[in-house]
Amino acid sequence: MEKSVEQLALVKEKIAASEQEAKRPAGSVTLVAVSKTFEASEIRPVIEAGQRVFGENRVQEAQGKWPALKQEFPDLELHLIGPLQSNKAREAVALFDVIETVDREKIAAELAKEIARQAKAPKLYVQVNTGSEPQKAGIEPKEAVAFVKRCRELHNLAIEGLMCIPPADENPGPHFALLEKLAREANVGKLSMGMSGDYELAVAFGATSVRVGSAIFGSR
């Protein structure tokens, strides 16, 4: 059996145990398997083992492998979890089912235009830079609630979640707590938080989806 398939089963077990511990309903957390930098041939065994939700960082890389896989497995759900450039909005709307990285006015406007043009509406999340790191994408926490409101009212975008990537060298707990608080204030129901090193903790803080790559596919 492929190592990745064994690892997938282990991650799913840990998510289920974390849900139970947090007294959350079984199955309330979606596993997004992060397949960036892995070839279609490496992803296929994980799909065949029943995983249906995947995350990619780059529009161009995803275009090289997912259209054929989606044709073969029509129930796949593909998330864009890396920064979106405004000139890639057209391709992103065409390919992705969920775009988790809406973080500025220009992107919101471009997405609104493409959603209207293509009559295709991916689910949208706003990325929050909870650690206010200058090198990292995401809207500042203090601007997040107002930005969600503008996306909805000005651009007519149905924002349904928030996403964050806590600073690598900090305890992620306070960042998860902050995202959960902002989600309540902005009236959004989905929380994408937690990665290979901290997804079990994220479940305890209310994550509705966790993005796990290396714990399934191994290091890149």
PDB file of C-alpha atoms in Angstrom:
ATOM      1  CA  MET A   1       0.000   0.000   0.000  1.00  0.00           C
ATOM      2  CA  GLU A   2       1.165   3.525  -0.806  1.00  0.00           C
ATOM      3  CA  LYS A   3       2.695   5.301   2.182  1.00  0.00           C
ATOM      4  CA  SER A   4       0.469   8.327   1.460  1.00  0.00           C
ATOM      5  CA  VAL A   5      -2.660   6.168   1.752  1.00  0.00           C
ATOM      6  CA  GLU A   6      -1.548   4.897   5.165  1.00  0.00           C
ATOM      7  CA  GLN A   7      -0.754   8.449   6.260  1.00  0.00           C
ATOM      8  CA  LEU A   8      -4.153   9.650   5.018  1.00  0.00           C
ATOM      9  CA  ALA A   9      -5.902   7.065   7.187  1.00  0.00           C
ATOM     10  CA  LEU A  10      -3.825   8.124  10.195  1.00  0.00           C
ATOM     11  CA  VAL A  11      -4.622  11.825   9.708  1.00  0.00           C
ATOM     12  CA  LYS A  12      -8.336  11.021   9.408  1.00  0.00           C
ATOM     13  CA  GLU A  13      -8.181   9.011  12.630  1.00  0.00           C
ATOM     14  CA  LYS A  14      -6.527  11.905  14.442  1.00  0.00           C
ATOM     15  CA  ILE A  15      -9.137  14.368  13.157  1.00  0.00           C
ATOM     16  CA  ALA A  16     -11.928  12.059  14.342  1.00  0.00           C
ATOM     17  CA  ALA A  17     -10.296  11.739  17.785  1.00  0.00           C
ATOM     18  CA  SER A  18      -9.864  15.539  17.981  1.00  0.00           C
ATOM     19  CA  GLU A  19     -13.528  16.077  17.077  1.00  0.00           C
ATOM     20  CA  GLN A  20     -14.556  13.675  19.806  1.00  0.00           C
ATOM     21  CA  GLU A  21     -12.291  15.327  22.365  1.00  0.00           C
ATOM     22  CA  ALA A  22     -13.628  18.780  21.466  1.00  0.00           C
ATOM     23  CA  LYS A  23     -17.198  17.395  21.754  1.00  0.00           C
ATOM     24  CA  ARG A  24     -17.872  18.266  18.133  1.00  0.00           C
ATOM     25  CA  PRO A  25     -20.029  16.144  15.825  1.00  0.00           C
ATOM     26  CA  ALA A  26     -18.155  13.430  13.921  1.00  0.00           C
ATOM     27  CA  GLY A  27     -17.393  14.594  10.400  1.00  0.00           C
ATOM     28  CA  SER A  28     -17.677  18.309  11.175  1.00  0.00           C
ATOM     29  CA  VAL A  29     -14.088  18.957  10.029  1.00  0.00           C
ATOM     30  CA  THR A  30     -13.159  18.652   6.350  1.00  0.00           C
ATOM     31  CA  LEU A  31      -9.683  17.433   5.489  1.00  0.00           C
ATOM     32  CA  VAL A  32      -8.098  19.422   2.656  1.00  0.00           C
ATOM     33  CA  ALA A  33      -5.178  17.305   1.387  1.00  0.00           C
ATOM     34  CA  VAL A  34      -2.511  19.759   0.214  1.00  0.00           C
ATOM     35  CA  SER A  35      -1.089  18.330  -2.987  1.00  0.00           C
ATOM     36  CA  LYS A  36       1.074  21.242  -4.189  1.00  0.00           C
ATOM     37  CA  THR A  37       4.335  20.151  -5.879  1.00  0.00           C
ATOM     38  CA  PHE A  38       3.101  16.548  -6.148  1.00  0.00           C
ATOM     39  CA  GLU A  39       2.397  14.952  -9.535  1.00  0.00           C
ATOM     40  CA  ALA A  40      -0.976  13.560 -10.560  1.00  0.00           C
ATOM     41  CA  SER A  41       0.499  10.046 -10.291  1.00  0.00           C
ATOM     42  CA  GLU A  42       1.319  10.683  -6.609  1.00  0.00           C
ATOM     43  CA  ILE A  43      -2.111  12.189  -5.890  1.00  0.00           C
ATOM     44  CA  ARG A  44      -4.120   9.436  -7.594  1.00  0.00           C
ATOM     45  CA  PRO A  45      -3.690   6.749  -4.857  1.00  0.00           C
ATOM     46  CA  VAL A  46      -5.031   9.226  -2.288  1.00  0.00           C
ATOM     47  CA  ILE A  47      -8.052   9.956  -4.502  1.00  0.00           C
ATOM     48  CA  GLU A  48      -8.600   6.233  -4.994  1.00  0.00           C
ATOM     49  CA  ALA A  49      -8.493   5.788  -1.202  1.00  0.00           C
ATOM     50  CA  GLY A  50     -11.526   8.063  -0.977  1.00  0.00           C
ATOM     51  CA  GLN A  51     -10.071  11.554  -0.390  1.00  0.00           C
ATOM     52  CA  ARG A  52     -12.051  14.122  -2.363  1.00  0.00           C
ATOM     53  CA  VAL A  53     -10.915  17.572  -1.181  1.00  0.00           C
ATOM     54  CA  PHE A  54      -7.507  18.919  -2.221  1.00  0.00           C
ATOM     55  CA  GLY A  55      -5.587  22.169  -1.884  1.00  0.00           C
ATOM     56  CA  GLU A  56      -3.158  23.787  -4.305  1.00  0.00           C
ATOM     57  CA  ASN A  57      -0.980  26.886  -3.908  1.00  0.00           C
ATOM     58  CA  ARG A  58      -0.536  28.000  -7.499  1.00  0.00           C
ATOM     59  CA  VAL A  59      -3.086  28.418 -10.251  1.00  0.00           C
ATOM     60  CA  GLN A  60      -0.636  27.498 -13.004  1.00  0.00           C
ATOM     61  CA  GLU A  61       0.609  24.327 -11.303  1.00  0.00           C
ATOM     62  CA  ALA A  62      -2.958  23.216 -10.588  1.00  0.00           C
ATOM     63  CA  GLN A  63      -3.928  23.753 -14.232  1.00  0.00           C
ATOM     64  CA  GLY A  64      -1.297  21.227 -15.244  1.00  0.00           C
ATOM     65  CA  LYS A  65      -2.786  18.310 -13.312  1.00  0.00           C
ATOM     66  CA  TRP A  66      -6.330  18.877 -12.059  1.00  0.00           C
ATOM     67  CA  PRO A  67      -8.539  19.325 -15.166  1.00  0.00           C
ATOM     68  CA  ALA A  68      -7.864  15.706 -16.225  1.00  0.00           C
ATOM     69  CA  LEU A  69      -8.289  14.375 -12.664  1.00  0.00           C
ATOM     70  CA  LYS A  70     -11.535  16.319 -12.229  1.00  0.00           C
ATOM     71  CA  GLN A  71     -12.855  14.878 -15.458  1.00  0.00           C
ATOM     72  CA  GLU A  72     -12.073  11.386 -14.209  1.00  0.00           C
ATOM     73  CA  PHE A  73     -13.354  12.024 -10.655  1.00  0.00           C
ATOM     74  CA  PRO A  74     -16.190  14.575 -11.053  1.00  0.00           C
ATOM     75  CA  ASP A  75     -16.868  14.823  -7.306  1.00  0.00           C
ATOM     76  CA  LEU A  76     -13.428  16.275  -6.463  1.00  0.00           C
ATOM     77  CA  GLU A  77     -13.340  19.648  -4.691  1.00  0.00           C
ATOM     78  CA  LEU A  78     -10.314  21.823  -5.325  1.00  0.00           C
ATOM     79  CA  HIS A  79      -9.256  24.665  -2.996  1.00  0.00           C
ATOM     80  CA  LEU A  80      -6.861  27.490  -3.872  1.00  0.00           C
ATOM     81  CA  ILE A  81      -4.884  28.059  -0.673  1.00  0.00           C
ATOM     82  CA  GLY A  82      -2.003  30.164  -2.020  1.00  0.00           C
ATOM     83  CA  PRO A  83      -1.956  33.897  -2.827  1.00  0.00           C
ATOM     84  CA  LEU A  84      -4.039  34.859  -5.849  1.00  0.00           C
ATOM     85  CA  GLN A  85      -2.696  37.409  -8.342  1.00  0.00           C
ATOM     86  CA  SER A  86      -5.442  39.516  -9.924  1.00  0.00           C
ATOM     87  CA  ASN A  87      -4.309  38.515 -13.455  1.00  0.00           C
ATOM     88  CA  LYS A  88      -5.029  34.878 -12.553  1.00  0.00           C
ATOM     89  CA  ALA A  89      -8.601  35.481 -11.368  1.00  0.00           C
ATOM     90  CA  ARG A  90     -10.099  34.169 -14.622  1.00  0.00           C
ATOM     91  CA  GLU A  91      -8.230  30.845 -14.440  1.00  0.00           C
ATOM     92  CA  ALA A  92      -8.864  30.527 -10.696  1.00  0.00           C
ATOM     93  CA  VAL A  93     -12.639  30.925 -11.064  1.00  0.00           C
ATOM     94  CA  ALA A  94     -12.657  28.412 -13.936  1.00  0.00           C
ATOM     95  CA  LEU A  95     -10.714  25.717 -12.066  1.00  0.00           C
ATOM     96  CA  PHE A  96     -11.237  26.024  -8.306  1.00  0.00           C
ATOM     97  CA  ASP A  97     -14.328  25.158  -6.287  1.00  0.00           C
ATOM     98  CA  VAL A  98     -13.133  27.142  -3.255  1.00  0.00           C
ATOM     99  CA  ILE A  99     -10.803  30.168  -3.193  1.00  0.00           C
ATOM    100  CA  GLU A 100      -9.479  30.676   0.349  1.00  0.00           C
ATOM    101  CA  THR A 101      -7.192  33.649  -0.236  1.00  0.00           C
ATOM    102  CA  VAL A 102      -9.299  36.735  -0.929  1.00  0.00           C
ATOM    103  CA  ASP A 103      -7.324  39.433   0.856  1.00  0.00           C
ATOM    104  CA  ARG A 104      -7.614  42.778  -0.914  1.00  0.00           C
ATOM    105  CA  GLU A 105     -10.010  45.017  -2.770  1.00  0.00           C
ATOM    106  CA  LYS A 106      -8.458  44.434  -6.206  1.00  0.00           C
ATOM    107  CA  ILE A 107      -8.856  40.640  -5.919  1.00  0.00           C
ATOM    108  CA  ALA A 108     -12.457  41.020  -4.724  1.00  0.00           C
ATOM    109  CA  ALA A 109     -13.277  43.222  -7.739  1.00  0.00           C
ATOM    110  CA  GLU A 110     -11.599  40.845 -10.213  1.00  0.00           C
ATOM    111  CA  LEU A 111     -13.335  37.799  -8.738  1.00  0.00           C
ATOM    112  CA  ALA A 112     -16.706  39.560  -8.862  1.00  0.00           C
ATOM    113  CA  LYS A 113     -16.126  40.338 -12.546  1.00  0.00           C
ATOM    114  CA  GLU A 114     -15.098  36.763 -13.408  1.00  0.00           C
ATOM    115  CA  ILE A 115     -17.909  35.157 -11.397  1.00  0.00           C
ATOM    116  CA  ALA A 116     -20.420  37.248 -13.350  1.00  0.00           C
ATOM    117  CA  ARG A 117     -18.688  36.553 -16.682  1.00  0.00           C
ATOM    118  CA  GLN A 118     -18.323  32.792 -16.209  1.00  0.00           C
ATOM    119  CA  ALA A 119     -21.593  32.279 -14.313  1.00  0.00           C
ATOM    120  CA  LYS A 120     -19.577  30.071 -11.983  1.00  0.00           C
ATOM    121  CA  ALA A 121     -19.361  30.811  -8.286  1.00  0.00           C
ATOM    122  CA  PRO A 122     -16.561  29.224  -6.275  1.00  0.00           C
ATOM    123  CA  LYS A 123     -16.961  29.429  -2.507  1.00  0.00           C
ATOM    124  CA  LEU A 124     -14.885  32.273  -1.104  1.00  0.00           C
ATOM    125  CA  TYR A 125     -12.877  32.744   2.101  1.00  0.00           C
ATOM    126  CA  VAL A 126     -11.031  35.847   3.282  1.00  0.00           C
ATOM    127  CA  GLN A 127      -7.423  35.249   4.331  1.00  0.00           C
ATOM    128  CA  VAL A 128      -6.475  37.021   7.575  1.00  0.00           C
ATOM    129  CA  ASN A 129      -2.833  37.748   8.429  1.00  0.00           C
ATOM    130  CA  THR A 130      -3.330  37.021  12.136  1.00  0.00           C
ATOM    131  CA  GLY A 131       0.340  37.612  12.943  1.00  0.00           C
ATOM    132  CA  SER A 132       0.527  40.883  10.934  1.00  0.00           C
ATOM    133  CA  GLU A 133       3.611  39.485   9.190  1.00  0.00           C
ATOM    134  CA  PRO A 134       4.834  41.865   6.471  1.00  0.00           C
ATOM    135  CA  GLN A 135       5.936  39.059   4.119  1.00  0.00           C
ATOM    136  CA  LYS A 136       2.651  37.171   4.373  1.00  0.00           C
ATOM    137  CA  ALA A 137      -0.560  37.575   2.392  1.00  0.00           C
ATOM    138  CA  GLY A 138      -3.830  38.287   4.167  1.00  0.00           C
ATOM    139  CA  ILE A 139      -5.808  41.236   5.448  1.00  0.00           C
ATOM    140  CA  GLU A 140      -4.937  42.778   8.813  1.00  0.00           C
ATOM    141  CA  PRO A 141      -7.136  41.396  11.641  1.00  0.00           C
ATOM    142  CA  LYS A 142      -8.480  44.850  12.546  1.00  0.00           C
ATOM    143  CA  GLU A 143      -9.680  45.344   8.956  1.00  0.00           C
ATOM    144  CA  ALA A 144     -11.067  41.845   8.409  1.00  0.00           C
ATOM    145  CA  VAL A 145     -14.700  42.320   9.502  1.00  0.00           C
ATOM    146  CA  ALA A 146     -15.118  45.526   7.478  1.00  0.00           C
ATOM    147  CA  PHE A 147     -13.469  43.882   4.463  1.00  0.00           C
ATOM    148  CA  VAL A 148     -15.888  40.930   4.574  1.00  0.00           C
ATOM    149  CA  LYS A 149     -18.754  43.433   4.690  1.00  0.00           C
ATOM    150  CA  ARG A 150     -17.365  45.344   1.672  1.00  0.00           C
ATOM    151  CA  CYS A 151     -16.897  42.107  -0.281  1.00  0.00           C
ATOM    152  CA  ARG A 152     -20.538  41.271   0.345  1.00  0.00           C
ATOM    153  CA  GLU A 153     -22.105  44.694  -0.155  1.00  0.00           C
ATOM    154  CA  LEU A 154     -19.834  46.340  -2.715  1.00  0.00           C
ATOM    155  CA  HIS A 155     -18.799  43.330  -4.812  1.00  0.00           C
ATOM    156  CA  ASN A 156     -21.759  41.055  -4.109  1.00  0.00           C
ATOM    157  CA  LEU A 157     -19.431  38.195  -3.124  1.00  0.00           C
ATOM    158  CA  ALA A 158     -20.766  35.448  -0.881  1.00  0.00           C
ATOM    159  CA  ILE A 159     -17.917  35.183   1.628  1.00  0.00           C
ATOM    160  CA  GLU A 160     -18.466  32.057   3.665  1.00  0.00           C
ATOM    161  CA  GLY A 161     -15.232  31.588   5.602  1.00  0.00           C
ATOM    162  CA  LEU A 162     -11.971  32.930   6.992  1.00  0.00           C
ATOM    163  CA  MET A 163      -8.515  31.390   6.617  1.00  0.00           C
ATOM    164  CA  CYS A 164      -5.211  31.945   8.402  1.00  0.00           C
ATOM    165  CA  ILE A 165      -1.604  30.727   8.473  1.00  0.00           C
ATOM    166  CA  PRO A 166      -0.174  31.528  11.922  1.00  0.00           C
ATOM    167  CA  PRO A 167       3.494  32.587  12.236  1.00  0.00           C
ATOM    168  CA  ALA A 168       5.715  29.484  12.135  1.00  0.00           C
ATOM    169  CA  ASP A 169       7.536  30.325  15.368  1.00  0.00           C
ATOM    170  CA  GLU A 170       4.510  31.146  17.530  1.00  0.00           C
ATOM    171  CA  ASN A 171       1.947  29.105  19.438  1.00  0.00           C
ATOM    172  CA  PRO A 172      -0.913  28.810  16.907  1.00  0.00           C
ATOM    173  CA  GLY A 173      -3.634  28.672  19.591  1.00  0.00           C
ATOM    174  CA  PRO A 174      -4.111  32.456  20.029  1.00  0.00           C
ATOM    175  CA  HIS A 175      -4.186  32.869  16.234  1.00  0.00           C
ATOM    176  CA  PHE A 176      -6.896  30.219  15.890  1.00  0.00           C
ATOM    177  CA  ALA A 177      -8.857  31.881  18.714  1.00  0.00           C
ATOM    178  CA  LEU A 178      -8.560  35.267  16.978  1.00  0.00           C
ATOM    179  CA  LEU A 179      -9.788  33.861  13.648  1.00  0.00           C
ATOM    180  CA  GLU A 180     -12.764  32.210  15.354  1.00  0.00           C
ATOM    181  CA  LYS A 181     -13.665  35.523  17.052  1.00  0.00           C
ATOM    182  CA  LEU A 182     -13.393  37.457  13.764  1.00  0.00           C
ATOM    183  CA  ALA A 183     -15.567  34.856  12.022  1.00  0.00           C
ATOM    184  CA  ARG A 184     -18.297  35.351  14.616  1.00  0.00           C
ATOM    185  CA  GLU A 185     -18.102  39.134  14.252  1.00  0.00           C
ATOM    186  CA  ALA A 186     -18.172  38.921  10.446  1.00  0.00           C
ATOM    187  CA  ASN A 187     -20.972  36.335  10.526  1.00  0.00           C
ATOM    188  CA  VAL A 188     -19.137  33.682   8.509  1.00  0.00           C
ATOM    189  CA  GLY A 189     -19.498  30.004   9.299  1.00  0.00           C
ATOM    190  CA  LYS A 190     -16.342  28.383   7.925  1.00  0.00           C
ATOM    191  CA  LEU A 191     -12.856  28.419   9.444  1.00  0.00           C
ATOM    192  CA  SER A 192      -9.899  27.108   7.446  1.00  0.00           C
ATOM    193  CA  MET A 193      -7.031  26.759   9.905  1.00  0.00           C
ATOM    194  CA  GLY A 194      -4.514  24.178  11.026  1.00  0.00           C
ATOM    195  CA  MET A 195      -1.797  22.441   9.007  1.00  0.00           C
ATOM    196  CA  SER A 196       0.315  19.292   9.384  1.00  0.00           C
ATOM    197  CA  GLY A 197       1.897  20.409  12.660  1.00  0.00           C
ATOM    198  CA  ASP A 198      -1.152  21.772  14.454  1.00  0.00           C
ATOM    199  CA  TYR A 199      -4.372  20.530  12.847  1.00  0.00           C
ATOM    200  CA  GLU A 200      -5.502  18.671  15.978  1.00  0.00           C
ATOM    201  CA  LEU A 201      -5.277  21.889  17.983  1.00  0.00           C
ATOM    202  CA  ALA A 202      -7.154  23.756  15.234  1.00  0.00           C
ATOM    203  CA  VAL A 203     -10.061  21.309  15.590  1.00  0.00           C
ATOM    204  CA  ALA A 204     -10.282  22.200  19.297  1.00  0.00           C
ATOM    205  CA  PHE A 205     -10.527  25.888  18.320  1.00  0.00           C
ATOM    206  CA  GLY A 206     -13.392  25.334  15.880  1.00  0.00           C
ATOM    207  CA  ALA A 207     -11.741  24.710  12.491  1.00  0.00           C
ATOM    208  CA  THR A 208     -14.249  23.518   9.895  1.00  0.00           C
ATOM    209  CA  SER A 209     -11.412  22.518   7.554  1.00  0.00           C
ATOM    210  CA  VAL A 210      -7.726  21.723   8.060  1.00  0.00           C
ATOM    211  CA  ARG A 211      -5.062  21.883   5.335  1.00  0.00           C
ATOM    212  CA  VAL A 212      -2.692  18.928   5.650  1.00  0.00           C
ATOM    213  CA  GLY A 213       0.089  18.223   3.155  1.00  0.00           C
ATOM    214  CA  SER A 214       3.363  16.787   4.440  1.00  0.00           C
ATOM    215  CA  ALA A 215       1.634  14.556   7.049  1.00  0.00           C
ATOM    216  CA  ILE A 216      -0.044  12.782   4.106  1.00  0.00           C
ATOM    217  CA  PHE A 217       2.299  13.076   1.134  1.00  0.00           C
ATOM    218  CA  GLY A 218       5.633  13.367   2.973  1.00  0.00           C
ATOM    219  CA  SER A 219       8.036  16.280   2.742  1.00  0.00           C
ATOM    220  CA  ARG A 220       8.494  17.973  -0.591  1.00  0.00           C
TER     221      ARG A 220
END
